[in-house]
JSON list of C-alpha atoms in Angstrom, two decimals:
[
{"chain": "A", "resi": 1, "resn": "MET", "atom": "CA", "xyz": [3.15, 34.31, -3.82]},
{"chain": "A", "resi": 2, "resn": "THR", "atom": "CA", "xyz": [-0.09, 32.84, -2.49]},
{"chain": "A", "resi": 3, "resn": "PRO", "atom": "CA", "xyz": [-0.56, 29.20, -1.41]},
{"chain": "A", "resi": 4, "resn": "ASP", "atom": "CA", "xyz": [-2.50, 28.62, -4.63]},
{"chain": "A", "resi": 5, "resn": "THR", "atom": "CA", "xyz": [0.31, 29.98, -6.79]},
{"chain": "A", "resi": 6, "resn": "PRO", "atom": "CA", "xyz": [2.70, 27.32, -7.99]},
{"chain": "A", "resi": 7, "resn": "GLY", "atom": "CA", "xyz": [6.24, 27.90, -6.85]},
{"chain": "A", "resi": 8, "resn": "PRO", "atom": "CA", "xyz": [9.26, 28.11, -9.15]},
{"chain": "A", "resi": 9, "resn": "PHE", "atom": "CA", "xyz": [10.36, 24.93, -10.86]},
{"chain": "A", "resi": 10, "resn": "VAL", "atom": "CA", "xyz": [13.24, 23.26, -9.02]},
{"chain": "A", "resi": 11, "resn": "SER", "atom": "CA", "xyz": [15.43, 21.05, -11.14]},
{"chain": "A", "resi": 12, "resn": "PRO", "atom": "CA", "xyz": [16.15, 17.70, -9.50]},
{"chain": "A", "resi": 13, "resn": "THR", "atom": "CA", "xyz": [19.71, 17.08, -8.38]},
{"chain": "A", "resi": 14, "resn": "PRO", "atom": "CA", "xyz": [21.43, 14.94, -11.02]},
{"chain": "A", "resi": 15, "resn": "GLN", "atom": "CA", "xyz": [22.63, 11.55, -9.88]},
{"chain": "A", "resi": 16, "resn": "TYR", "atom": "CA", "xyz": [25.96, 11.91, -11.68]},
{"chain": "A", "resi": 17, "resn": "VAL", "atom": "CA", "xyz": [27.47, 15.32, -12.46]},
{"chain": "A", "resi": 18, "resn": "PRO", "atom": "CA", "xyz": [29.62, 15.55, -15.61]},
{"chain": "A", "resi": 19, "resn": "GLY", "atom": "CA", "xyz": [33.24, 16.21, -14.74]},
{"chain": "A", "resi": 20, "resn": "GLU", "atom": "CA", "xyz": [32.85, 15.04, -11.16]},
{"chain": "A", "resi": 21, "resn": "ALA", "atom": "CA", "xyz": [33.87, 11.55, -10.10]},
{"chain": "A", "resi": 22, "resn": "PRO", "atom": "CA", "xyz": [30.91, 9.89, -8.35]},
{"chain": "A", "resi": 23, "resn": "GLU", "atom": "CA", "xyz": [31.44, 8.17, -5.03]},
{"chain": "A", "resi": 24, "resn": "ARG", "atom": "CA", "xyz": [32.37, 4.54, -5.59]},
{"chain": "A", "resi": 25, "resn": "THR", "atom": "CA", "xyz": [30.60, 1.56, -4.08]},
{"chain": "A", "resi": 26, "resn": "PHE", "atom": "CA", "xyz": [32.85, -1.24, -5.37]},
{"chain": "A", "resi": 27, "resn": "SER", "atom": "CA", "xyz": [36.63, -1.39, -5.30]},
{"chain": "A", "resi": 28, "resn": "ASP", "atom": "CA", "xyz": [38.85, -2.41, -8.20]},
{"chain": "A", "resi": 29, "resn": "ASP", "atom": "CA", "xyz": [39.43, -5.74, -6.48]},
{"chain": "A", "resi": 30, "resn": "GLU", "atom": "CA", "xyz": [35.68, -6.42, -6.54]},
{"chain": "A", "resi": 31, "resn": "LEU", "atom": "CA", "xyz": [35.21, -5.36, -10.17]},
{"chain": "A", "resi": 32, "resn": "VAL", "atom": "CA", "xyz": [36.36, -8.65, -11.63]},
{"chain": "A", "resi": 33, "resn": "TRP", "atom": "CA", "xyz": [34.44, -11.29, -13.56]},
{"chain": "A", "resi": 34, "resn": "THR", "atom": "CA", "xyz": [34.74, -14.95, -12.68]},
{"chain": "A", "resi": 35, "resn": "ASP", "atom": "CA", "xyz": [35.84, -17.30, -15.46]},
{"chain": "A", "resi": 36, "resn": "GLU", "atom": "CA", "xyz": [32.23, -18.42, -15.88]},
{"chain": "A", "resi": 37, "resn": "GLU", "atom": "CA", "xyz": [30.96, -14.84, -16.11]},
{"chain": "A", "resi": 38, "resn": "GLN", "atom": "CA", "xyz": [33.64, -13.92, -18.61]},
{"chain": "A", "resi": 39, "resn": "ALA", "atom": "CA", "xyz": [32.64, -16.92, -20.71]},
{"chain": "A", "resi": 40, "resn": "GLN", "atom": "CA", "xyz": [29.04, -15.71, -20.64]},
{"chain": "A", "resi": 41, "resn": "LEU", "atom": "CA", "xyz": [30.12, -12.27, -21.81]},
{"chain": "A", "resi": 42, "resn": "ASP", "atom": "CA", "xyz": [32.12, -13.82, -24.64]},
{"chain": "A", "resi": 43, "resn": "THR", "atom": "CA", "xyz": [29.07, -15.82, -25.66]},
{"chain": "A", "resi": 44, "resn": "PHE", "atom": "CA", "xyz": [26.88, -12.71, -25.63]},
{"chain": "A", "resi": 45, "resn": "ARG", "atom": "CA", "xyz": [29.40, -10.88, -27.79]},
{"chain": "A", "resi": 46, "resn": "LYS", "atom": "CA", "xyz": [29.46, -13.67, -30.39]},
{"chain": "A", "resi": 47, "resn": "GLN", "atom": "CA", "xyz": [25.66, -13.69, -30.69]},
{"chain": "A", "resi": 48, "resn": "TYR", "atom": "CA", "xyz": [25.58, -10.31, -32.41]},
{"chain": "A", "resi": 49, "resn": "PRO", "atom": "CA", "xyz": [27.34, -8.59, -35.35]},
{"chain": "A", "resi": 50, "resn": "THR", "atom": "CA", "xyz": [28.63, -5.81, -33.06]},
{"chain": "A", "resi": 51, "resn": "ALA", "atom": "CA", "xyz": [29.47, -5.58, -29.37]},
{"chain": "A", "resi": 52, "resn": "ASP", "atom": "CA", "xyz": [26.93, -2.77, -28.90]},
{"chain": "A", "resi": 53, "resn": "ALA", "atom": "CA", "xyz": [24.09, -5.26, -29.24]},
{"chain": "A", "resi": 54, "resn": "ALA", "atom": "CA", "xyz": [25.38, -7.32, -26.30]},
{"chain": "A", "resi": 55, "resn": "VAL", "atom": "CA", "xyz": [25.14, -4.43, -23.83]},
{"chain": "A", "resi": 56, "resn": "MET", "atom": "CA", "xyz": [21.71, -5.34, -22.42]},
{"chain": "A", "resi": 57, "resn": "LYS", "atom": "CA", "xyz": [22.75, -8.90, -21.59]},
{"chain": "A", "resi": 58, "resn": "GLY", "atom": "CA", "xyz": [26.01, -7.63, -20.19]},
{"chain": "A", "resi": 59, "resn": "LEU", "atom": "CA", "xyz": [24.16, -5.24, -17.89]},
{"chain": "A", "resi": 60, "resn": "TRP", "atom": "CA", "xyz": [21.82, -8.03, -16.73]},
{"chain": "A", "resi": 61, "resn": "LEU", "atom": "CA", "xyz": [24.83, -10.14, -15.88]},
{"chain": "A", "resi": 62, "resn": "ALA", "atom": "CA", "xyz": [26.41, -7.27, -13.96]},
{"chain": "A", "resi": 63, "resn": "GLN", "atom": "CA", "xyz": [23.21, -6.52, -12.07]},
{"chain": "A", "resi": 64, "resn": "ARG", "atom": "CA", "xyz": [22.86, -10.14, -10.99]},
{"chain": "A", "resi": 65, "resn": "LYS", "atom": "CA", "xyz": [26.46, -10.09, -9.77]},
{"chain": "A", "resi": 66, "resn": "PHE", "atom": "CA", "xyz": [26.58, -6.70, -8.03]},
{"chain": "A", "resi": 67, "resn": "GLY", "atom": "CA", "xyz": [22.90, -6.11, -7.24]},
{"chain": "A", "resi": 68, "resn": "TRP", "atom": "CA", "xyz": [22.79, -2.73, -8.99]},
{"chain": "A", "resi": 69, "resn": "LEU", "atom": "CA", "xyz": [24.66, -0.60, -11.51]},
{"chain": "A", "resi": 70, "resn": "PRO", "atom": "CA", "xyz": [26.74, 2.26, -10.11]},
{"chain": "A", "resi": 71, "resn": "PRO", "atom": "CA", "xyz": [29.04, 4.03, -12.62]},
{"chain": "A", "resi": 72, "resn": "GLU", "atom": "CA", "xyz": [32.05, 1.80, -11.92]},
{"chain": "A", "resi": 73, "resn": "VAL", "atom": "CA", "xyz": [30.00, -1.31, -12.76]},
{"chain": "A", "resi": 74, "resn": "MET", "atom": "CA", "xyz": [28.82, 0.29, -16.00]},
{"chain": "A", "resi": 75, "resn": "GLN", "atom": "CA", "xyz": [32.49, 1.05, -16.74]},
{"chain": "A", "resi": 76, "resn": "LEU", "atom": "CA", "xyz": [33.31, -2.61, -16.18]},
{"chain": "A", "resi": 77, "resn": "VAL", "atom": "CA", "xyz": [30.65, -3.66, -18.70]},
{"chain": "A", "resi": 78, "resn": "ALA", "atom": "CA", "xyz": [31.86, -1.06, -21.21]},
{"chain": "A", "resi": 79, "resn": "GLY", "atom": "CA", "xyz": [35.47, -2.15, -20.88]},
{"chain": "A", "resi": 80, "resn": "SER", "atom": "CA", "xyz": [34.61, -5.83, -21.08]},
{"chain": "A", "resi": 81, "resn": "LEU", "atom": "CA", "xyz": [32.62, -5.37, -24.30]},
{"chain": "A", "resi": 82, "resn": "GLY", "atom": "CA", "xyz": [35.00, -2.81, -25.77]},
{"chain": "A", "resi": 83, "resn": "ILE", "atom": "CA", "xyz": [32.37, -0.12, -26.26]},
{"chain": "A", "resi": 84, "resn": "PRO", "atom": "CA", "xyz": [32.14, 3.50, -25.02]},
{"chain": "A", "resi": 85, "resn": "TYR", "atom": "CA", "xyz": [30.88, 4.07, -21.49]},
{"chain": "A", "resi": 86, "resn": "ALA", "atom": "CA", "xyz": [28.35, 6.58, -22.85]},
{"chain": "A", "resi": 87, "resn": "LYS", "atom": "CA", "xyz": [26.55, 3.80, -24.75]},
{"chain": "A", "resi": 88, "resn": "VAL", "atom": "CA", "xyz": [26.35, 1.59, -21.67]},
{"chain": "A", "resi": 89, "resn": "TYR", "atom": "CA", "xyz": [25.19, 4.51, -19.54]},
{"chain": "A", "resi": 90, "resn": "GLY", "atom": "CA", "xyz": [22.52, 5.43, -22.09]},
{"chain": "A", "resi": 91, "resn": "VAL", "atom": "CA", "xyz": [21.03, 1.93, -22.09]},
{"chain": "A", "resi": 92, "resn": "ALA", "atom": "CA", "xyz": [21.22, 1.50, -18.30]},
{"chain": "A", "resi": 93, "resn": "THR", "atom": "CA", "xyz": [19.51, 4.82, -17.60]},
{"chain": "A", "resi": 94, "resn": "PHE", "atom": "CA", "xyz": [16.81, 4.32, -20.25]},
{"chain": "A", "resi": 95, "resn": "TYR", "atom": "CA", "xyz": [15.36, 1.12, -18.80]},
{"chain": "A", "resi": 96, "resn": "THR", "atom": "CA", "xyz": [13.85, 1.14, -15.32]},
{"chain": "A", "resi": 97, "resn": "GLN", "atom": "CA", "xyz": [14.62, -2.57, -14.91]},
{"chain": "A", "resi": 98, "resn": "TYR", "atom": "CA", "xyz": [18.28, -1.67, -14.51]},
{"chain": "A", "resi": 99, "resn": "PHE", "atom": "CA", "xyz": [18.82, -0.40, -10.98]},
{"chain": "A", "resi": 100, "resn": "LYS", "atom": "CA", "xyz": [20.90, 2.77, -10.74]},
{"chain": "A", "resi": 101, "resn": "GLU", "atom": "CA", "xyz": [20.46, 2.88, -6.97]},
{"chain": "A", "resi": 102, "resn": "ASP", "atom": "CA", "xyz": [20.97, 0.20, -4.36]},
{"chain": "A", "resi": 103, "resn": "LYS", "atom": "CA", "xyz": [17.68, -1.62, -3.79]},
{"chain": "A", "resi": 104, "resn": "GLY", "atom": "CA", "xyz": [16.25, -4.02, -1.27]},
{"chain": "A", "resi": 105, "resn": "ALA", "atom": "CA", "xyz": [16.60, -7.77, -1.68]},
{"chain": "A", "resi": 106, "resn": "PHE", "atom": "CA", "xyz": [13.08, -7.76, -3.16]},
{"chain": "A", "resi": 107, "resn": "VAL", "atom": "CA", "xyz": [11.88, -4.96, -5.44]},
{"chain": "A", "resi": 108, "resn": "LEU", "atom": "CA", "xyz": [8.09, -4.85, -5.57]},
{"chain": "A", "resi": 109, "resn": "ASP", "atom": "CA", "xyz": [6.88, -3.11, -8.73]},
{"chain": "A", "resi": 110, "resn": "VAL", "atom": "CA", "xyz": [3.18, -2.34, -8.36]},
{"chain": "A", "resi": 111, "resn": "CYS", "atom": "CA", "xyz": [1.52, -1.56, -11.69]},
{"chain": "A", "resi": 112, "resn": "THR", "atom": "CA", "xyz": [-0.61, 1.60, -11.61]},
{"chain": "A", "resi": 113, "resn": "CYS", "atom": "CA", "xyz": [-1.05, 2.04, -15.36]},
{"chain": "A", "resi": 114, "resn": "PHE", "atom": "CA", "xyz": [-4.62, 2.57, -16.60]},
{"chain": "A", "resi": 115, "resn": "SER", "atom": "CA", "xyz": [-6.02, -0.97, -16.43]},
{"chain": "A", "resi": 116, "resn": "CYS", "atom": "CA", "xyz": [-4.47, -1.70, -13.06]},
{"chain": "A", "resi": 117, "resn": "GLN", "atom": "CA", "xyz": [-5.38, 1.77, -11.81]},
{"chain": "A", "resi": 118, "resn": "VAL", "atom": "CA", "xyz": [-9.12, 1.32, -12.38]},
{"chain": "A", "resi": 119, "resn": "CYS", "atom": "CA", "xyz": [-8.92, -2.21, -10.95]},
{"chain": "A", "resi": 120, "resn": "GLY", "atom": "CA", "xyz": [-7.27, -1.15, -7.69]},
{"chain": "A", "resi": 121, "resn": "GLY", "atom": "CA", "xyz": [-3.57, -0.71, -8.46]},
{"chain": "A", "resi": 122, "resn": "TYR", "atom": "CA", "xyz": [-3.28, 2.33, -6.22]},
{"chain": "A", "resi": 123, "resn": "ASP", "atom": "CA", "xyz": [-5.30, 0.61, -3.50]},
{"chain": "A", "resi": 124, "resn": "MET", "atom": "CA", "xyz": [-2.72, -2.21, -3.53]},
{"chain": "A", "resi": 125, "resn": "LEU", "atom": "CA", "xyz": [0.22, 0.22, -3.68]},
{"chain": "A", "resi": 126, "resn": "HIS", "atom": "CA", "xyz": [-1.01, 2.18, -0.67]},
{"chain": "A", "resi": 127, "resn": "TYR", "atom": "CA", "xyz": [-1.76, -1.00, 1.29]},
{"chain": "A", "resi": 128, "resn": "LEU", "atom": "CA", "xyz": [1.77, -2.25, 0.62]},
{"chain": "A", "resi": 129, "resn": "GLU", "atom": "CA", "xyz": [3.22, 1.10, 1.72]},
{"chain": "A", "resi": 130, "resn": "GLU", "atom": "CA", "xyz": [1.23, 0.93, 4.96]},
{"chain": "A", "resi": 131, "resn": "LYS", "atom": "CA", "xyz": [2.14, -2.70, 5.57]},
{"chain": "A", "resi": 132, "resn": "LEU", "atom": "CA", "xyz": [5.88, -2.21, 5.09]},
{"chain": "A", "resi": 133, "resn": "GLY", "atom": "CA", "xyz": [5.97, 1.26, 6.62]},
{"chain": "A", "resi": 134, "resn": "VAL", "atom": "CA", "xyz": [7.73, 2.99, 3.72]},
{"chain": "A", "resi": 135, "resn": "PRO", "atom": "CA", "xyz": [6.48, 5.03, 0.74]},
{"chain": "A", "resi": 136, "resn": "LYS", "atom": "CA", "xyz": [7.16, 4.09, -2.87]},
{"chain": "A", "resi": 137, "resn": "GLY", "atom": "CA", "xyz": [10.77, 4.59, -3.90]},
{"chain": "A", "resi": 138, "resn": "VAL", "atom": "CA", "xyz": [12.06, 3.76, -0.43]},
{"chain": "A", "resi": 139, "resn": "THR", "atom": "CA", "xyz": [13.68, 0.61, 0.99]},
{"chain": "A", "resi": 140, "resn": "THR", "atom": "CA", "xyz": [12.68, -0.85, 4.34]},
{"chain": "A", "resi": 141, "resn": "GLU", "atom": "CA", "xyz": [15.19, -0.51, 7.18]},
{"chain": "A", "resi": 142, "resn": "ASP", "atom": "CA", "xyz": [15.93, -4.24, 7.15]},
{"chain": "A", "resi": 143, "resn": "GLY", "atom": "CA", "xyz": [16.99, -3.97, 3.50]},
{"chain": "A", "resi": 144, "resn": "LEU", "atom": "CA", "xyz": [14.45, -6.57, 2.37]},
{"chain": "A", "resi": 145, "resn": "PHE", "atom": "CA", "xyz": [11.91, -4.59, 0.37]},
{"chain": "A", "resi": 146, "resn": "THR", "atom": "CA", "xyz": [11.85, -1.66, -2.04]},
{"chain": "A", "resi": 147, "resn": "ILE", "atom": "CA", "xyz": [8.45, -0.47, -3.26]},
{"chain": "A", "resi": 148, "resn": "GLN", "atom": "CA", "xyz": [8.15, 1.02, -6.74]},
{"chain": "A", "resi": 149, "resn": "GLU", "atom": "CA", "xyz": [5.28, 2.29, -8.87]},
{"chain": "A", "resi": 150, "resn": "ALA", "atom": "CA", "xyz": [5.49, 0.75, -12.32]},
{"chain": "A", "resi": 151, "resn": "GLU", "atom": "CA", "xyz": [4.07, 1.45, -15.74]},
{"chain": "A", "resi": 152, "resn": "CYS", "atom": "CA", "xyz": [2.23, -1.26, -17.68]},
{"chain": "A", "resi": 153, "resn": "LEU", "atom": "CA", "xyz": [3.71, -4.72, -17.08]},
{"chain": "A", "resi": 154, "resn": "GLY", "atom": "CA", "xyz": [1.55, -6.40, -19.72]},
{"chain": "A", "resi": 155, "resn": "ALA", "atom": "CA", "xyz": [-0.84, -8.31, -17.46]},
{"chain": "A", "resi": 156, "resn": "CYS", "atom": "CA", "xyz": [-3.98, -6.20, -17.81]},
{"chain": "A", "resi": 157, "resn": "GLY", "atom": "CA", "xyz": [-6.23, -9.29, -17.78]},
{"chain": "A", "resi": 158, "resn": "SER", "atom": "CA", "xyz": [-5.10, -10.17, -14.26]},
{"chain": "A", "resi": 159, "resn": "ALA", "atom": "CA", "xyz": [-5.14, -6.65, -12.80]},
{"chain": "A", "resi": 160, "resn": "PRO", "atom": "CA", "xyz": [-4.21, -5.46, -10.28]},
{"chain": "A", "resi": 161, "resn": "MET", "atom": "CA", "xyz": [-0.78, -7.04, -10.21]},
{"chain": "A", "resi": 162, "resn": "LEU", "atom": "CA", "xyz": [2.84, -6.57, -9.23]},
{"chain": "A", "resi": 163, "resn": "GLN", "atom": "CA", "xyz": [6.24, -7.94, -10.22]},
{"chain": "A", "resi": 164, "resn": "VAL", "atom": "CA", "xyz": [8.95, -9.13, -7.83]},
{"chain": "A", "resi": 165, "resn": "THR", "atom": "CA", "xyz": [12.50, -8.03, -8.68]},
{"chain": "A", "resi": 166, "resn": "ASN", "atom": "CA", "xyz": [12.09, -8.12, -12.46]},
{"chain": "A", "resi": 167, "resn": "GLY", "atom": "CA", "xyz": [10.88, -11.71, -12.12]},
{"chain": "A", "resi": 168, "resn": "ALA", "atom": "CA", "xyz": [7.72, -13.42, -10.97]},
{"chain": "A", "resi": 169, "resn": "TYR", "atom": "CA", "xyz": [4.32, -11.79, -11.49]},
{"chain": "A", "resi": 170, "resn": "VAL", "atom": "CA", "xyz": [1.70, -11.86, -8.75]},
{"chain": "A", "resi": 171, "resn": "HIS", "atom": "CA", "xyz": [-1.70, -11.72, -10.44]},
{"chain": "A", "resi": 172, "resn": "ASN", "atom": "CA", "xyz": [-5.15, -10.69, -9.21]},
{"chain": "A", "resi": 173, "resn": "LEU", "atom": "CA", "xyz": [-3.74, -8.84, -6.20]},
{"chain": "A", "resi": 174, "resn": "THR", "atom": "CA", "xyz": [-5.70, -8.54, -2.99]},
{"chain": "A", "resi": 175, "resn": "LYS", "atom": "CA", "xyz": [-4.64, -7.41, 0.46]},
{"chain": "A", "resi": 176, "resn": "GLU", "atom": "CA", "xyz": [-4.62, -11.06, 1.52]},
{"chain": "A", "resi": 177, "resn": "LYS", "atom": "CA", "xyz": [-2.31, -11.95, -1.39]},
{"chain": "A", "resi": 178, "resn": "ILE", "atom": "CA", "xyz": [0.05, -9.14, -0.42]},
{"chain": "A", "resi": 179, "resn": "ASP", "atom": "CA", "xyz": [0.15, -10.46, 3.15]},
{"chain": "A", "resi": 180, "resn": "GLN", "atom": "CA", "xyz": [0.96, -13.96, 1.86]},
{"chain": "A", "resi": 181, "resn": "LEU", "atom": "CA", "xyz": [3.58, -12.61, -0.56]},
{"chain": "A", "resi": 182, "resn": "VAL", "atom": "CA", "xyz": [5.44, -10.59, 2.06]},
{"chain": "A", "resi": 183, "resn": "ASP", "atom": "CA", "xyz": [5.43, -13.52, 4.48]},
{"chain": "A", "resi": 184, "resn": "ALA", "atom": "CA", "xyz": [6.71, -15.90, 1.79]},
{"chain": "A", "resi": 185, "resn": "LEU", "atom": "CA", "xyz": [9.56, -13.58, 0.78]},
{"chain": "A", "resi": 186, "resn": "ARG", "atom": "CA", "xyz": [10.57, -13.02, 4.40]},
{"chain": "A", "resi": 187, "resn": "GLU", "atom": "CA", "xyz": [10.71, -16.79, 4.86]},
{"chain": "A", "resi": 188, "resn": "GLY", "atom": "CA", "xyz": [12.92, -17.15, 1.79]},
{"chain": "A", "resi": 189, "resn": "LYS", "atom": "CA", "xyz": [10.41, -19.08, -0.28]},
{"chain": "A", "resi": 190, "resn": "ASP", "atom": "CA", "xyz": [10.84, -19.02, -4.05]},
{"chain": "A", "resi": 191, "resn": "LEU", "atom": "CA", "xyz": [7.93, -17.73, -6.10]},
{"chain": "A", "resi": 192, "resn": "PRO", "atom": "CA", "xyz": [6.91, -20.01, -8.98]},
{"chain": "A", "resi": 193, "resn": "PHE", "atom": "CA", "xyz": [6.31, -18.81, -12.53]},
{"chain": "A", "resi": 194, "resn": "GLU", "atom": "CA", "xyz": [2.52, -18.64, -12.53]},
{"chain": "A", "resi": 195, "resn": "SER", "atom": "CA", "xyz": [0.44, -18.73, -15.71]},
{"chain": "A", "resi": 196, "resn": "VAL", "atom": "CA", "xyz": [-3.08, -17.33, -15.92]},
{"chain": "A", "resi": 197, "resn": "THR", "atom": "CA", "xyz": [-5.62, -19.60, -17.60]},
{"chain": "A", "resi": 198, "resn": "LEU", "atom": "CA", "xyz": [-7.65, -18.25, -20.51]},
{"chain": "A", "resi": 199, "resn": "PRO", "atom": "CA", "xyz": [-11.31, -19.31, -20.82]},
{"chain": "A", "resi": 200, "resn": "GLN", "atom": "CA", "xyz": [-11.14, -19.62, -24.62]},
{"chain": "A", "resi": 201, "resn": "ASP", "atom": "CA", "xyz": [-8.32, -22.17, -24.35]},
{"chain": "A", "resi": 202, "resn": "GLU", "atom": "CA", "xyz": [-9.91, -24.52, -21.84]},
{"chain": "A", "resi": 203, "resn": "ALA", "atom": "CA", "xyz": [-11.00, -27.10, -24.40]},
{"chain": "A", "resi": 204, "resn": "GLU", "atom": "CA", "xyz": [-7.62, -27.52, -26.10]},
{"chain": "A", "resi": 205, "resn": "LEU", "atom": "CA", "xyz": [-5.02, -26.46, -23.53]},
{"chain": "A", "resi": 206, "resn": "GLY", "atom": "CA", "xyz": [-6.74, -26.77, -20.20]},
{"chain": "A", "resi": 207, "resn": "GLY", "atom": "CA", "xyz": [-6.81, -22.99, -20.15]},
{"chain": "A", "resi": 208, "resn": "ASN", "atom": "CA", "xyz": [-3.01, -22.71, -20.15]},
{"chain": "A", "resi": 209, "resn": "ARG", "atom": "CA", "xyz": [-0.99, -21.53, -23.15]},
{"chain": "A", "resi": 210, "resn": "ARG", "atom": "CA", "xyz": [2.37, -21.97, -21.42]},
{"chain": "A", "resi": 211, "resn": "THR", "atom": "CA", "xyz": [4.13, -25.31, -21.16]},
{"chain": "A", "resi": 212, "resn": "ASP", "atom": "CA", "xyz": [6.83, -23.99, -18.80]},
{"chain": "A", "resi": 213, "resn": "ALA", "atom": "CA", "xyz": [4.50, -22.76, -16.04]},
{"chain": "A", "resi": 214, "resn": "GLU", "atom": "CA", "xyz": [5.28, -23.98, -12.54]},
{"chain": "A", "resi": 215, "resn": "ALA", "atom": "CA", "xyz": [1.84, -22.97, -11.30]},
{"chain": "A", "resi": 216, "resn": "VAL", "atom": "CA", "xyz": [-1.50, -22.01, -12.84]},
{"chain": "A", "resi": 217, "resn": "THR", "atom": "CA", "xyz": [-4.14, -19.59, -11.62]},
{"chain": "A", "resi": 218, "resn": "ALA", "atom": "CA", "xyz": [-7.62, -19.21, -13.06]},
{"chain": "A", "resi": 219, "resn": "TYR", "atom": "CA", "xyz": [-8.72, -16.11, -14.91]},
{"chain": "A", "resi": 220, "resn": "GLN", "atom": "CA", "xyz": [-11.14, -13.96, -12.96]},
{"chain": "A", "resi": 221, "resn": "THR", "atom": "CA", "xyz": [-12.97, -10.72, -13.61]},
{"chain": "A", "resi": 222, "resn": "PRO", "atom": "CA", "xyz": [-10.82, -7.88, -12.26]},
{"chain": "A", "resi": 223, "resn": "PRO", "atom": "CA", "xyz": [-12.20, -5.80, -9.38]},
{"chain": "A", "resi": 224, "resn": "VAL", "atom": "CA", "xyz": [-12.99, -2.08, -9.41]},
{"chain": "A", "resi": 225, "resn": "SER", "atom": "CA", "xyz": [-10.78, 0.37, -7.53]},
{"chain": "A", "resi": 226, "resn": "ASP", "atom": "CA", "xyz": [-11.98, 1.64, -4.16]},
{"chain": "A", "resi": 227, "resn": "SER", "atom": "CA", "xyz": [-10.85, 5.12, -5.15]},
{"chain": "A", "resi": 228, "resn": "VAL", "atom": "CA", "xyz": [-10.08, 7.02, -8.35]},
{"chain": "A", "resi": 229, "resn": "HIS", "atom": "CA", "xyz": [-6.72, 8.78, -8.77]}
]
């Protein structure tokens, strides 16, 4: 085999092996809902004709409570809703927003889909990796930050951009904005929901379609990537 010859395909190690009990993170004593959380689950269940439809909200509730979704937490959701574990597992593993591994306090999803890519998404991803000293998919030693590469997050008009822990968007990313973001998160400052103004709406809505925005940023022409990937 020469260096130019691709090696044999190596199948990735599965996270959970059928028939083998995965190592547990939470004890039975910890796997308990509060009265308020149980009431929320009951409300979710009543919103739909079947319990299956409440699984996504149930998983969100569990992720907020436990931080991520190891198998025993998925089992808790399944048992609480009265549905098979396989259905809960299927939903949790389909969506990347559900964390199947323990993450940092802040998960930084940098969009590198086509629009963000040509506008500098990879430039921002690599700058963030250098700044925090870890590659994508890895959590910093202090447990604060996990960097992830994300598919389209639906903000092509304000590319490049990133999302913080399935929440606030940071639009029109620059290295300076990343510096400010990291400093703000380290200081425990909350990020506001920021709406991007649209030029065609300026006359009627002041450029802002959203009435629930805590902050507004002006639309600007996206930059061009320093490099092509």
